[in-house]
Coordinates of C-alpha atoms in Angstrom, one line a residue:
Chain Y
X1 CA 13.3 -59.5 85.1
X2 CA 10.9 -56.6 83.7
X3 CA 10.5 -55.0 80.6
X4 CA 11.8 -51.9 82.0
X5 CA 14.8 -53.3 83.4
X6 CA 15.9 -55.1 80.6
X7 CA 16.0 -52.1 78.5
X8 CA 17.3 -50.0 80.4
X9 CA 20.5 -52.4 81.0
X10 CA 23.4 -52.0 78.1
X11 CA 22.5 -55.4 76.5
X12 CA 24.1 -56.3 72.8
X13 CA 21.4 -56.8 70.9
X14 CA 22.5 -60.0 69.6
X15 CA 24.3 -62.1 72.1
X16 CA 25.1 -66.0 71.2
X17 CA 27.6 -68.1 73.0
X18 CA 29.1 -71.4 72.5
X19 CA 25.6 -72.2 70.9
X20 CA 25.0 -75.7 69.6
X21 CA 22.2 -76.3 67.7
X22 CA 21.6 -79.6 65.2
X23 CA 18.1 -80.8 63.6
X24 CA 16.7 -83.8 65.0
X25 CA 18.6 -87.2 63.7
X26 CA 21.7 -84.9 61.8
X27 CA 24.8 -83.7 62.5
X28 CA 25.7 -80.3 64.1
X29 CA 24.8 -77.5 62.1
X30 CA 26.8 -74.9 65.0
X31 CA 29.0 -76.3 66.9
X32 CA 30.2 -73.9 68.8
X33 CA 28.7 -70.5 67.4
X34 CA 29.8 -67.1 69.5
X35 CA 28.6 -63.9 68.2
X36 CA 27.9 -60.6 69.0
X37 CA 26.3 -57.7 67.2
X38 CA 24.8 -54.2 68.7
X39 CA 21.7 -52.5 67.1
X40 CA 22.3 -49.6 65.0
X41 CA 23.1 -51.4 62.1
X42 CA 22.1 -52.8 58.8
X43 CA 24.2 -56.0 58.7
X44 CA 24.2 -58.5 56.0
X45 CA 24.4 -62.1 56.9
X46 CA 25.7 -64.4 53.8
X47 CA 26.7 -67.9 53.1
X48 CA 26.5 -70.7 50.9
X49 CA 23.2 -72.9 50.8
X50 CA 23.3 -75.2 53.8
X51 CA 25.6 -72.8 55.9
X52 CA 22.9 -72.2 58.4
X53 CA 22.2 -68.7 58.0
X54 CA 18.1 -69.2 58.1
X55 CA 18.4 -71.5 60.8
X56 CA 20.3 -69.3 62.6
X57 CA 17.6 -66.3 61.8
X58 CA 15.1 -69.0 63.3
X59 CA 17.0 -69.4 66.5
X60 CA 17.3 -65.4 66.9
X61 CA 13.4 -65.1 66.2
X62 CA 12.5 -68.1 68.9
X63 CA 11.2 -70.4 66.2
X64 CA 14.5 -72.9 67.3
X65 CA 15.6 -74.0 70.5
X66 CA 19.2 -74.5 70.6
X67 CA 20.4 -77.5 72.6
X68 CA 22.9 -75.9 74.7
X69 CA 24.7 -72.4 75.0
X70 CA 23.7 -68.7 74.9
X71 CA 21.4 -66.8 73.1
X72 CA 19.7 -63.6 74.4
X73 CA 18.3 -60.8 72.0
X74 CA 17.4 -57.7 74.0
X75 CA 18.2 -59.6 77.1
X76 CA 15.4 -62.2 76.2
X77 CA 16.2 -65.8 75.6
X78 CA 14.0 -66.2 72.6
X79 CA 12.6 -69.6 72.8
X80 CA 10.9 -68.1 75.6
X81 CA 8.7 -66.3 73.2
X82 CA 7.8 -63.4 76.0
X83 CA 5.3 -60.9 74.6
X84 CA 7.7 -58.4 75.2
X85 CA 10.1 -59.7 73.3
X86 CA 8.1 -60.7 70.4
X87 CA 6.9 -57.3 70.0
X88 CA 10.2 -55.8 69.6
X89 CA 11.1 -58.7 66.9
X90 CA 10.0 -59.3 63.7
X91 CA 10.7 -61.5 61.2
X92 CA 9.9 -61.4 57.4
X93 CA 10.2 -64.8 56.2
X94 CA 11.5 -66.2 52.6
X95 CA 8.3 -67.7 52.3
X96 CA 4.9 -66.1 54.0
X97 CA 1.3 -66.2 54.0
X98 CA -1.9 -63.8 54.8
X99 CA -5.2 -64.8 56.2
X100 CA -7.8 -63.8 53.1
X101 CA -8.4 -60.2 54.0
X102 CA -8.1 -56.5 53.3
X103 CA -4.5 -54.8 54.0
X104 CA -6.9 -52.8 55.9
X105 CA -8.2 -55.6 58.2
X106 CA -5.3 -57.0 58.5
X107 CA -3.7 -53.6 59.9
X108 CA -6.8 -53.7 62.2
X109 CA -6.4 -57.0 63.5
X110 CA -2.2 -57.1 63.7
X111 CA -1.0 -53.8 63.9
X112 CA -2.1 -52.9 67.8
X113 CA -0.2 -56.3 68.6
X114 CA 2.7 -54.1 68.0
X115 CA 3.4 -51.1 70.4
X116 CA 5.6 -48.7 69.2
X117 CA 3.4 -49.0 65.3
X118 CA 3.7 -46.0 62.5
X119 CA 0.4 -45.8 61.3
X120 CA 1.4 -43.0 59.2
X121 CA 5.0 -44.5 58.3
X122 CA 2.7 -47.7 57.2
X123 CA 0.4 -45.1 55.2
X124 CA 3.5 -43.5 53.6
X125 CA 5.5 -47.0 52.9
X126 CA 2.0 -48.3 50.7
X127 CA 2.0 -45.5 49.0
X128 CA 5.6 -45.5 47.6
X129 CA 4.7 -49.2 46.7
X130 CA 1.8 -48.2 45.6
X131 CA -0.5 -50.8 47.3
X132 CA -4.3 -49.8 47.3
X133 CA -5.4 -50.3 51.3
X134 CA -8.8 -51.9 50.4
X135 CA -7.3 -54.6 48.3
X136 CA -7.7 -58.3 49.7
X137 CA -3.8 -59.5 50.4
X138 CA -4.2 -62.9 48.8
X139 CA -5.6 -61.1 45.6
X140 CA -1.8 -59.5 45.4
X141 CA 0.8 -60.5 43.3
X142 CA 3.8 -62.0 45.0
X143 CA 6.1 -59.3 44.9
X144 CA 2.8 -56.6 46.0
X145 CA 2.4 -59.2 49.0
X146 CA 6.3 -59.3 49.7
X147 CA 6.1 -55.4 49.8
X148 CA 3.0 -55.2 52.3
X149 CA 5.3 -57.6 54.2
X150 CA 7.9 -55.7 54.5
X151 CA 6.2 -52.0 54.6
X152 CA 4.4 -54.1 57.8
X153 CA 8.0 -54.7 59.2
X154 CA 9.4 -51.4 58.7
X155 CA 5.9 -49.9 60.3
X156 CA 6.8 -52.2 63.7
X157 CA 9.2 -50.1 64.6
X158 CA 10.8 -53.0 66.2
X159 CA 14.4 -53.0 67.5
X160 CA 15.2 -56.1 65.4
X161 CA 14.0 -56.5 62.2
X162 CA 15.0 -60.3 60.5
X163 CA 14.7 -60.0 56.7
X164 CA 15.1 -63.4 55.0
X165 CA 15.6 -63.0 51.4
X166 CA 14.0 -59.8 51.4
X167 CA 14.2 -58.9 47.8
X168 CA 13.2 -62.3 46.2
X169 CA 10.0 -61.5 44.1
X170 CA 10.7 -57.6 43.7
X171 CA 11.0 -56.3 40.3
X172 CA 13.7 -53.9 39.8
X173 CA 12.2 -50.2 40.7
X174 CA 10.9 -52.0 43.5
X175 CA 14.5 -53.3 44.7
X176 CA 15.5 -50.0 44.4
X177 CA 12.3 -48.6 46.6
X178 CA 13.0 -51.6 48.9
X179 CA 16.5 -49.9 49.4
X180 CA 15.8 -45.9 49.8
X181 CA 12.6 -47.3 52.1
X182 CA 14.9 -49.5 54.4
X183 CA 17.4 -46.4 54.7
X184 CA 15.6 -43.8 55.6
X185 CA 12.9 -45.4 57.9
X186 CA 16.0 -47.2 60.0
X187 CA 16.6 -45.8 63.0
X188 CA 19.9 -45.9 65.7
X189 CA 17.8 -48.1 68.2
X190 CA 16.9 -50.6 65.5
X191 CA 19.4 -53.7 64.0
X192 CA 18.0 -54.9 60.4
X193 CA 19.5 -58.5 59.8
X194 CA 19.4 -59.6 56.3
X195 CA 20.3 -62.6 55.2
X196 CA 20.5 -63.0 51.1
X197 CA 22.5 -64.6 48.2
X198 CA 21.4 -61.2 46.0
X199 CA 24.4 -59.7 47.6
X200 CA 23.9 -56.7 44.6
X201 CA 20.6 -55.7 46.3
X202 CA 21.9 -54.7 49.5
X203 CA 25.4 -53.9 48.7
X204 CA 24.8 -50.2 48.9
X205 CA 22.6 -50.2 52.2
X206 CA 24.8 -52.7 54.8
X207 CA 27.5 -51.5 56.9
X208 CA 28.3 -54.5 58.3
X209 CA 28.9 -57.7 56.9
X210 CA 28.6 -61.1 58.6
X211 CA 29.6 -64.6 56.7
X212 CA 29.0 -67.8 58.0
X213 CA 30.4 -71.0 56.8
X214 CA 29.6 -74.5 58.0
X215 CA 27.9 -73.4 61.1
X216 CA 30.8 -70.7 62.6
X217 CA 30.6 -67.2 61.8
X218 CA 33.8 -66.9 59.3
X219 CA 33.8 -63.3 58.5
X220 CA 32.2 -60.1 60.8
X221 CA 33.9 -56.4 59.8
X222 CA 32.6 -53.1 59.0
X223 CA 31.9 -52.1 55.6
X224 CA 34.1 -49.2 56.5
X225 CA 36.8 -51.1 57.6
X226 CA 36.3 -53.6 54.6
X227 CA 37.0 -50.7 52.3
X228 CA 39.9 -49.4 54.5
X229 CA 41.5 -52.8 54.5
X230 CA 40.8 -54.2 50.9
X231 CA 40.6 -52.6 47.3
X232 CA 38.2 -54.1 44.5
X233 CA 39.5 -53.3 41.1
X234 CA 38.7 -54.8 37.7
X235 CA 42.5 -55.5 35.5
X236 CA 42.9 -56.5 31.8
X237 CA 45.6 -58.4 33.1
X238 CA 47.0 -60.0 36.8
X239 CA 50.1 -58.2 35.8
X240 CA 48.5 -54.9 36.6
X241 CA 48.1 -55.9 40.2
X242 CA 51.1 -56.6 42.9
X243 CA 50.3 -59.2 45.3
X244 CA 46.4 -60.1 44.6
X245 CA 45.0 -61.5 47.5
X246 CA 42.0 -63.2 45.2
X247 CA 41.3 -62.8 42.0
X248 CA 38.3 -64.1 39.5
X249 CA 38.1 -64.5 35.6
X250 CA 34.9 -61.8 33.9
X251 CA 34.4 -60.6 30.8
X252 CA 37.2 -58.3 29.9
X253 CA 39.8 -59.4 32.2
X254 CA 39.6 -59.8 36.2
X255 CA 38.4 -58.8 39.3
X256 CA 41.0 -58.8 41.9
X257 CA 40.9 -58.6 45.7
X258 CA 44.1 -56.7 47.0
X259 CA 45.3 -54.9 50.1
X260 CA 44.5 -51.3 50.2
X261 CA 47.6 -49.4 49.7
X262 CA 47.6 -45.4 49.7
X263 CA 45.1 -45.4 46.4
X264 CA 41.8 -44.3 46.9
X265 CA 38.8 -46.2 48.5
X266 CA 37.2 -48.9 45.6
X267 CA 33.4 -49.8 46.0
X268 CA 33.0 -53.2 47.6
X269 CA 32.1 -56.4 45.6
X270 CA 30.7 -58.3 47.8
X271 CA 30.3 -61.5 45.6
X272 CA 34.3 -61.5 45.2
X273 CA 35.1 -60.9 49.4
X274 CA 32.6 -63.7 49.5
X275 CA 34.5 -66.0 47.0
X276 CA 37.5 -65.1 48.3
X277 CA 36.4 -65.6 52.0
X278 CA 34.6 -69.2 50.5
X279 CA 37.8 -70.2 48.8
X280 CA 39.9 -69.4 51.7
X281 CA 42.1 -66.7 50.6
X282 CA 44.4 -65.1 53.1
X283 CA 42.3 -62.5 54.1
X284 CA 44.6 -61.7 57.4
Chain V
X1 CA -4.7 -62.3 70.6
X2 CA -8.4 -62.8 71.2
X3 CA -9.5 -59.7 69.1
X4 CA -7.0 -60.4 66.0
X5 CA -8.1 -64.1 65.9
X6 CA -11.8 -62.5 65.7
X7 CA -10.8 -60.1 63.1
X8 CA -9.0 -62.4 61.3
X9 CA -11.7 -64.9 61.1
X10 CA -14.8 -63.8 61.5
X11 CA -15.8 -65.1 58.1
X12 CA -15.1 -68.3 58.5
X13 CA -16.6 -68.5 62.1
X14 CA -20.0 -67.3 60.7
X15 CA -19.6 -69.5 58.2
X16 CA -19.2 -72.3 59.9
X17 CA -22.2 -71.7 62.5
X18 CA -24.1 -70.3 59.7
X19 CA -23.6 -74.2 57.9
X20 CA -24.2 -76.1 61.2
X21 CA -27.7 -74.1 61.5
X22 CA -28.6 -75.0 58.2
X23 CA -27.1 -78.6 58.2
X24 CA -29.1 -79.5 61.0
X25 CA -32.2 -77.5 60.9
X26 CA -32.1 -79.6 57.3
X27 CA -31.5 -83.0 58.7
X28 CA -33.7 -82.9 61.8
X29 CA -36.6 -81.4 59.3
X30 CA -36.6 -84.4 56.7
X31 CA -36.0 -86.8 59.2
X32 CA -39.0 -85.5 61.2
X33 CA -41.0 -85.5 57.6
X34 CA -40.0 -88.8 56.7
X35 CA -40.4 -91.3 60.3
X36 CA -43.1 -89.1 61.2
X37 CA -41.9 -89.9 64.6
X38 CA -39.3 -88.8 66.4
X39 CA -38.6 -89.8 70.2
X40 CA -35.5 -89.1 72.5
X41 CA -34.0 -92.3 71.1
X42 CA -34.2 -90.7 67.8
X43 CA -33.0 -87.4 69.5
X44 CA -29.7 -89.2 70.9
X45 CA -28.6 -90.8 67.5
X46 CA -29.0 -87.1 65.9
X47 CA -26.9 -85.6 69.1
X48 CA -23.7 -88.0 68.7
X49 CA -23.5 -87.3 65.5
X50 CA -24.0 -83.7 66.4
X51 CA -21.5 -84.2 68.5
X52 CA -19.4 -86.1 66.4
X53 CA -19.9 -83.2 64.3
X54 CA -18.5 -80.7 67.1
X55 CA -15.7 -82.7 67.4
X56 CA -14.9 -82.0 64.1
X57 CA -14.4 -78.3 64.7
X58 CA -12.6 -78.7 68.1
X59 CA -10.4 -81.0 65.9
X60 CA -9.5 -78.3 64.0
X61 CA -8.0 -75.7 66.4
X62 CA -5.2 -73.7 65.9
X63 CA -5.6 -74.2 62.1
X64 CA -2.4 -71.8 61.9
X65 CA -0.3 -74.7 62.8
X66 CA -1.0 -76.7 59.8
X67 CA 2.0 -75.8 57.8
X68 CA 5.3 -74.5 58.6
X69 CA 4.6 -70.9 56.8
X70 CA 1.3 -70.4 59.4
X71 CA 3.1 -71.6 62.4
X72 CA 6.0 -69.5 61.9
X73 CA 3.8 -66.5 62.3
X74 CA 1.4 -68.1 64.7
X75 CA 4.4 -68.1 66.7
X76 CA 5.6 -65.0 65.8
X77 CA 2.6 -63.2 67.3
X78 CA 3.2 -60.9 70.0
X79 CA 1.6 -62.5 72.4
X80 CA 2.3 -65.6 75.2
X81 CA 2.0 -69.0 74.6
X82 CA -0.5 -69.2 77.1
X83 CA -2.7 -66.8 75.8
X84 CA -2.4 -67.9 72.2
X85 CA -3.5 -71.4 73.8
X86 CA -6.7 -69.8 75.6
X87 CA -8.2 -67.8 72.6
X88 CA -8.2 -71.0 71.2
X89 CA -9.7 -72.7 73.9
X90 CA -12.0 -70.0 74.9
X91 CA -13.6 -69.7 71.2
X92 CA -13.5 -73.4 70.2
X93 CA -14.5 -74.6 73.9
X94 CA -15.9 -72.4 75.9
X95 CA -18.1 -69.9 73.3
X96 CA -19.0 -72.8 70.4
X97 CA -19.8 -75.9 72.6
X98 CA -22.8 -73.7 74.3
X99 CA -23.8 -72.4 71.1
X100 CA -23.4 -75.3 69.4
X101 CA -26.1 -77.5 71.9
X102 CA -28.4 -74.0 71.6
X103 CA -28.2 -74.3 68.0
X104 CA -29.2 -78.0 68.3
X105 CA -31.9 -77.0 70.4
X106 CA -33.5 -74.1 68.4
X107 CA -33.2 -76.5 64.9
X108 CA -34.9 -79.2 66.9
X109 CA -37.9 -77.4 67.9
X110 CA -37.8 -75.0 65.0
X111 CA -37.6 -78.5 62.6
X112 CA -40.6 -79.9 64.5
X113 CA -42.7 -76.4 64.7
X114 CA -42.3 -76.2 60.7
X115 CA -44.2 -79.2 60.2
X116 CA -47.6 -78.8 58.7
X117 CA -50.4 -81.5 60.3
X118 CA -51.9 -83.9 57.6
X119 CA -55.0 -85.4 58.8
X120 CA -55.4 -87.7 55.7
X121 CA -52.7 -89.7 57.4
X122 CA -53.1 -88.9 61.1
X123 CA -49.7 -87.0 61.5
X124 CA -50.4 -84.4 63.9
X125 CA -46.4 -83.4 65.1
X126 CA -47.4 -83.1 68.6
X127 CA -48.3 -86.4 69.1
X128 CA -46.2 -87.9 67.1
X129 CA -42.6 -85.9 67.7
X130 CA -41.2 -85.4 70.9
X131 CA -40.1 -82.1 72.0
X132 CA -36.8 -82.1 72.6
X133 CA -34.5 -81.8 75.7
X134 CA -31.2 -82.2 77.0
X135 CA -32.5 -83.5 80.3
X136 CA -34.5 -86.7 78.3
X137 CA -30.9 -87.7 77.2
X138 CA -29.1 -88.3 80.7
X139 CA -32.3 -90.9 81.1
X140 CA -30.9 -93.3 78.4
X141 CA -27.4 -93.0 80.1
X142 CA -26.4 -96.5 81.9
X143 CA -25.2 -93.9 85.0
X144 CA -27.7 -91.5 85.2
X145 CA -25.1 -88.6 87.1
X146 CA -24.7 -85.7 84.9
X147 CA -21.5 -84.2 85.5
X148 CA -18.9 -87.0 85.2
X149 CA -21.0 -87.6 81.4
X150 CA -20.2 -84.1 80.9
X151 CA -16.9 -84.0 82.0
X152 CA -16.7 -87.6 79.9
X153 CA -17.5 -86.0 76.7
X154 CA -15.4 -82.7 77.4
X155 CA -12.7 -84.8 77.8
X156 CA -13.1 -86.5 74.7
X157 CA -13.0 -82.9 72.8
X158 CA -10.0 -82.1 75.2
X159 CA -7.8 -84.8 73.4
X160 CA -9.0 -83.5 69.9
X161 CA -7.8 -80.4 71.0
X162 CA -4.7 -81.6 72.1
X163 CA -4.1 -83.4 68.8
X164 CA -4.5 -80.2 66.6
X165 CA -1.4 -78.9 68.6
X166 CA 0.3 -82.3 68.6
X167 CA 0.0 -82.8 64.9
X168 CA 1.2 -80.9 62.5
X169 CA -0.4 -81.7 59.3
X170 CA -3.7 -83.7 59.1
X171 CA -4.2 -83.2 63.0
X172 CA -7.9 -84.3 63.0
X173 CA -7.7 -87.6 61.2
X174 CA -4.1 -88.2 63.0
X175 CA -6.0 -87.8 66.1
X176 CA -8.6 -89.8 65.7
X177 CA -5.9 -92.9 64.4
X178 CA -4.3 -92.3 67.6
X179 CA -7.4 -92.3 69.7
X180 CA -8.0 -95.8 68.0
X181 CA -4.7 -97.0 68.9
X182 CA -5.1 -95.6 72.5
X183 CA -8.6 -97.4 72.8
X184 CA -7.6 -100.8 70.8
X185 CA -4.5 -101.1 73.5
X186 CA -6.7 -100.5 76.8
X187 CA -9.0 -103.3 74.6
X188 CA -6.0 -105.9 74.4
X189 CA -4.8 -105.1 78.1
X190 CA -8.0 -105.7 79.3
X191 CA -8.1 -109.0 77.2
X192 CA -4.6 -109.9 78.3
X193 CA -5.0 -109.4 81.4
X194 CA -8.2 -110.8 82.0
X195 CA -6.6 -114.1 80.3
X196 CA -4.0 -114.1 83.5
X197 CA -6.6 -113.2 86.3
X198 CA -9.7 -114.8 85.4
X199 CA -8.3 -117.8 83.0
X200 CA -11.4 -120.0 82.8
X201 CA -14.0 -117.1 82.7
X202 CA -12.0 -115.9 79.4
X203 CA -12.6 -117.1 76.1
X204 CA -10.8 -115.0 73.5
X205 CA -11.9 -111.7 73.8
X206 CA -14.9 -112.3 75.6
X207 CA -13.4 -110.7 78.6
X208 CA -14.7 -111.2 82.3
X209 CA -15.0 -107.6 84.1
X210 CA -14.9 -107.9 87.7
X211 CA -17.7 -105.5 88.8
X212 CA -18.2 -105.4 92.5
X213 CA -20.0 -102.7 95.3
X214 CA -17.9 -100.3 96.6
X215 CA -20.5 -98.6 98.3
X216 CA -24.4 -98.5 98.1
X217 CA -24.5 -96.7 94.9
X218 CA -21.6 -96.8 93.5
X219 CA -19.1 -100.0 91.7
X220 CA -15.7 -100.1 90.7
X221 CA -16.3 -99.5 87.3
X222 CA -18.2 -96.7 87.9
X223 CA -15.6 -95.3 90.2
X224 CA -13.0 -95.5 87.0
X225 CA -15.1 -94.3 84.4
X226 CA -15.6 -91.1 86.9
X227 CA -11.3 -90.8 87.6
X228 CA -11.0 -91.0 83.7
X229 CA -13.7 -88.5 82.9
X230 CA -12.8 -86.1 85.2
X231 CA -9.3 -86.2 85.2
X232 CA -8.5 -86.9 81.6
X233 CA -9.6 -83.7 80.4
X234 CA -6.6 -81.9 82.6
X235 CA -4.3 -84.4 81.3
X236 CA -4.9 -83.3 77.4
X237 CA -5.6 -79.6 77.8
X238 CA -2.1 -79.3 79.9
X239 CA -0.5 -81.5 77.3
X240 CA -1.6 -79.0 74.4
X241 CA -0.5 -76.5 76.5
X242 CA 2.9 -77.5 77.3
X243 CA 3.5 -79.0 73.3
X244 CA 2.5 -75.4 72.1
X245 CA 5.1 -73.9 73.9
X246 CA 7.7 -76.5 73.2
X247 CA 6.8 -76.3 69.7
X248 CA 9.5 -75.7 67.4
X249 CA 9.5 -74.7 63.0

């Protein structure tokens, strides 16, 4: 099937179903994994360590083959690894490296390997972070190398962007740049998938949230519909709250998980939906 | 693909040519200096090793797939599997082997035009140093036919290439192990079954090889030597092939 044909069929971005996957001599990691997600959408994947969440970020990019089932990202079966498809994919990795050269070699040599690349969205990206063009990469710190990595991503332009981790290594104003940058430079056509236990670095940016637990997708629902659904409130007290669907001890008192009623929208916490969803709470 | 890898790496290519000159420009020069005589059977001990040496960088292809961080955006690359396989081929095959043997030939005659005559001792390089060529070689060879040696020793550097996809980490020393293992099991096979067939020509390993006329010119081990040379090569580089696109982080 052509490039042109596959986009201009109505495919979900994301399609997997009844995939099985397991790592050579171990048990199962999905058993049986269906999910489906369209673009448009910055969605948070989250789970505990060992859930599977950067295996399955693996299988999406086409660095996994899964043993049986269905998985097709813009129509592609990524194992494939078609140029096509690996143009309109990319993945920034938990852990990464650079060949020893400039940022501006390395735009050079990588960039035209990407059709639909922002030069001047790249331009503008390095200097909110403030990264000097002419620098060797390896000569960065860390986070400077984590935020060429992912001003590199953004620049792509690619339909599916895979952040592992993404803000691991950024310091706190550039968290915060990592956020406004990834809003405003996301477009309709594009889904970002982020998977990361710093749930309080993309709380304000996701409108979806995905949970998997033990290989199956657990959780999948709309930020909106989250907050439509469910209140987050801090109490002194339990007594304070009727019917609290999950609650946790803080400092002061408690943060309870609770139907919404007719009271005004709360802010999400994500950590408590996600200790309430890992502690199996009644959720339905 | 072909003009990221070159952009990527154009240091460490230069580099590497750059040490080869030098390396054995250097060699070939002392040696020269030294034996003040250097004849093609001189010449062939310098060329394995050069080739040895060859090896060594064929070896080493797709260095991106040396740890799981590389390969996962070796991989990543838009680009096909087949193509990522051909720059590969194309600079560590097709473009170094050629200049490689033209670097060994320039050192060679460069190493034996820097010598200096010393009457005192009657060195005049000349006389005494052969010049060199690759066409004195094929006259040492046992079979004198040219392109199944070729082919021979391009199949040899198609398996190291194959390793340095099959291998993940250490391909070049895990490929030589396994080429020993290969060569040591073809040794006992042969000894084996030379034991069964020829029972009272065998002693131990001293093996009786049945050599007999196929036709005028050529005998049955010839005939195998050429089937191996010229079809092992195909084996290995669709192997590599075929494991690069199966491979998996």
């Amino acid at each position: 099937m052509s490039y042109i044909t596959r986009t201009l069929n109505s495919y979900a971005m994301i399609e997997i179903n009844q995939l099985t996957f397991h790592y050579k001599k171990q048990q199962a990691l999905f058993a049986d994994l269906s999910f489906q997600q369209e673009n448009g959408s910055i969605t948070g994947l989250l789970g505990k360590n060992g859930a599977g969440k950067s295996t399955l970020l693996k299988l999406i990019a086409g660095l996994l083959k899964p043993q049986t089932g269905q998985l097709t990202i813009n129509g592609f079966e990524p194992f494939e690894r078609h140029p096509d498809f690996l143009s309109d994919v990319f993945m920034v990795p938990e852990e990464f490296s650079f060949p020893p050269v400039s940022i501006d070699c390395y735009l050079k040599a990588t960039a035209p390997l990407y059709p639909n690349f922002g030069y001047e969205k790249m331009d503008k990206i390095l200097q909110e972070f403030e990264l000097d063009r002419k620098k060797n990469i390896n000569r960065l710190s860390h986070g400077q190398r984590k935020k060429f990595l992912i001003a590199f991503a953004l620049a792509t332009n690619c339909r599916l962007l895979i952040l592992d981790e993404p803000t691991n290594g950024l310091d706190i104003p550039s968290k915060s740049l990592f956020r406004k940058i990834l809003v405003s430079s996301v477009t309709e056509e594009q889904l970002i998938l982020i998977s990361t236990h710093q749930v309080k670095d993309i709380d304000t940016i996701i409108d979806k949230i995905v949970m998997l637990d033990e290989g199956v997708v657990v959780f999948n629902e709309d930020v909106i519909k989250i907050s439509q659904r469910w209140q987050f409130r801090s109490a002194a007290s339990l007594t304070a709250i009727a019917d609290p669907i999950y609650h946790e001890k803080c400092p002061g008192g408690y943060r309870i998980l609770c139907e919404a009623g007719d009271e005004d929208e709360t802010d999400i916490d994500i950590e408590l939906l996600f200790n309430a969803i890992v502690n199996k709470a009644n959720l339905n | 693909m072909f003009r990221n890898d070159l952009l990527i790496n154009q240091k460490t290519y230069l580099f590497t040519l750059a040490g080869l000159v030098i390396a054995i420009y250097a060699l070939l020069y002392f040696s020269m200096l030294t034996t003040k005589h250097v004849g093609i059977n001189q010449y062939s001990g310098f060329i394995v090793f050069y080739l040895v040496c060859v090896g060594v960088v064929i070896g080493t292809a797709f260095p991106a797939l040396t740890n799981q961080t590389k390969t996962s955006n070796y991989l990543l690359a838009p680009g096909s599997t087949l193509e990522k396989y051909l720059v590969q081929f194309v600079i560590r095959i097709v473009i170094f082997i050629p200049i490689a043997l033209l670097i060994f030939w320039i050192s060679a005659h460069l190493a034996k035009a820097s010598l200096v005559p010393d009457p005192n001792i009657g060195f005049n390089p000349q006389v005494s140093i052969t010049d060199f060529s690759f066409q004195s070689l094929f006259n040492l060879l046992y079979y004198k036919d040219i392109t199944p040696t070729l082919l021979g020793i391009f199949s040899v550097y198609a398996f190291l290439f194959a390793g340095s996809v099959f291998f993940n980490r250490f391909p070049l020393p895990k490929t030589l192990i396994l080429a020993g293992v290969i060569v040591g099991a073809v040794v006992l096979s042969f000894v084996l079954f030379s034991h069964l067939i020829f029972p009272a020509e065998t002693n131990g390993f001293k093996i009786h090889l049945n050599i007999y006329k196929i036709t005028s010119d050529t005998d049955n081990m010839k005939l195998f030597l050429y089937f191996l040379s010229c079809l092992s090569w195909l084996f290995f580089l669709l192997f590599g092939y075929f494991k690069l696109k199966e491979k998996e982080v």
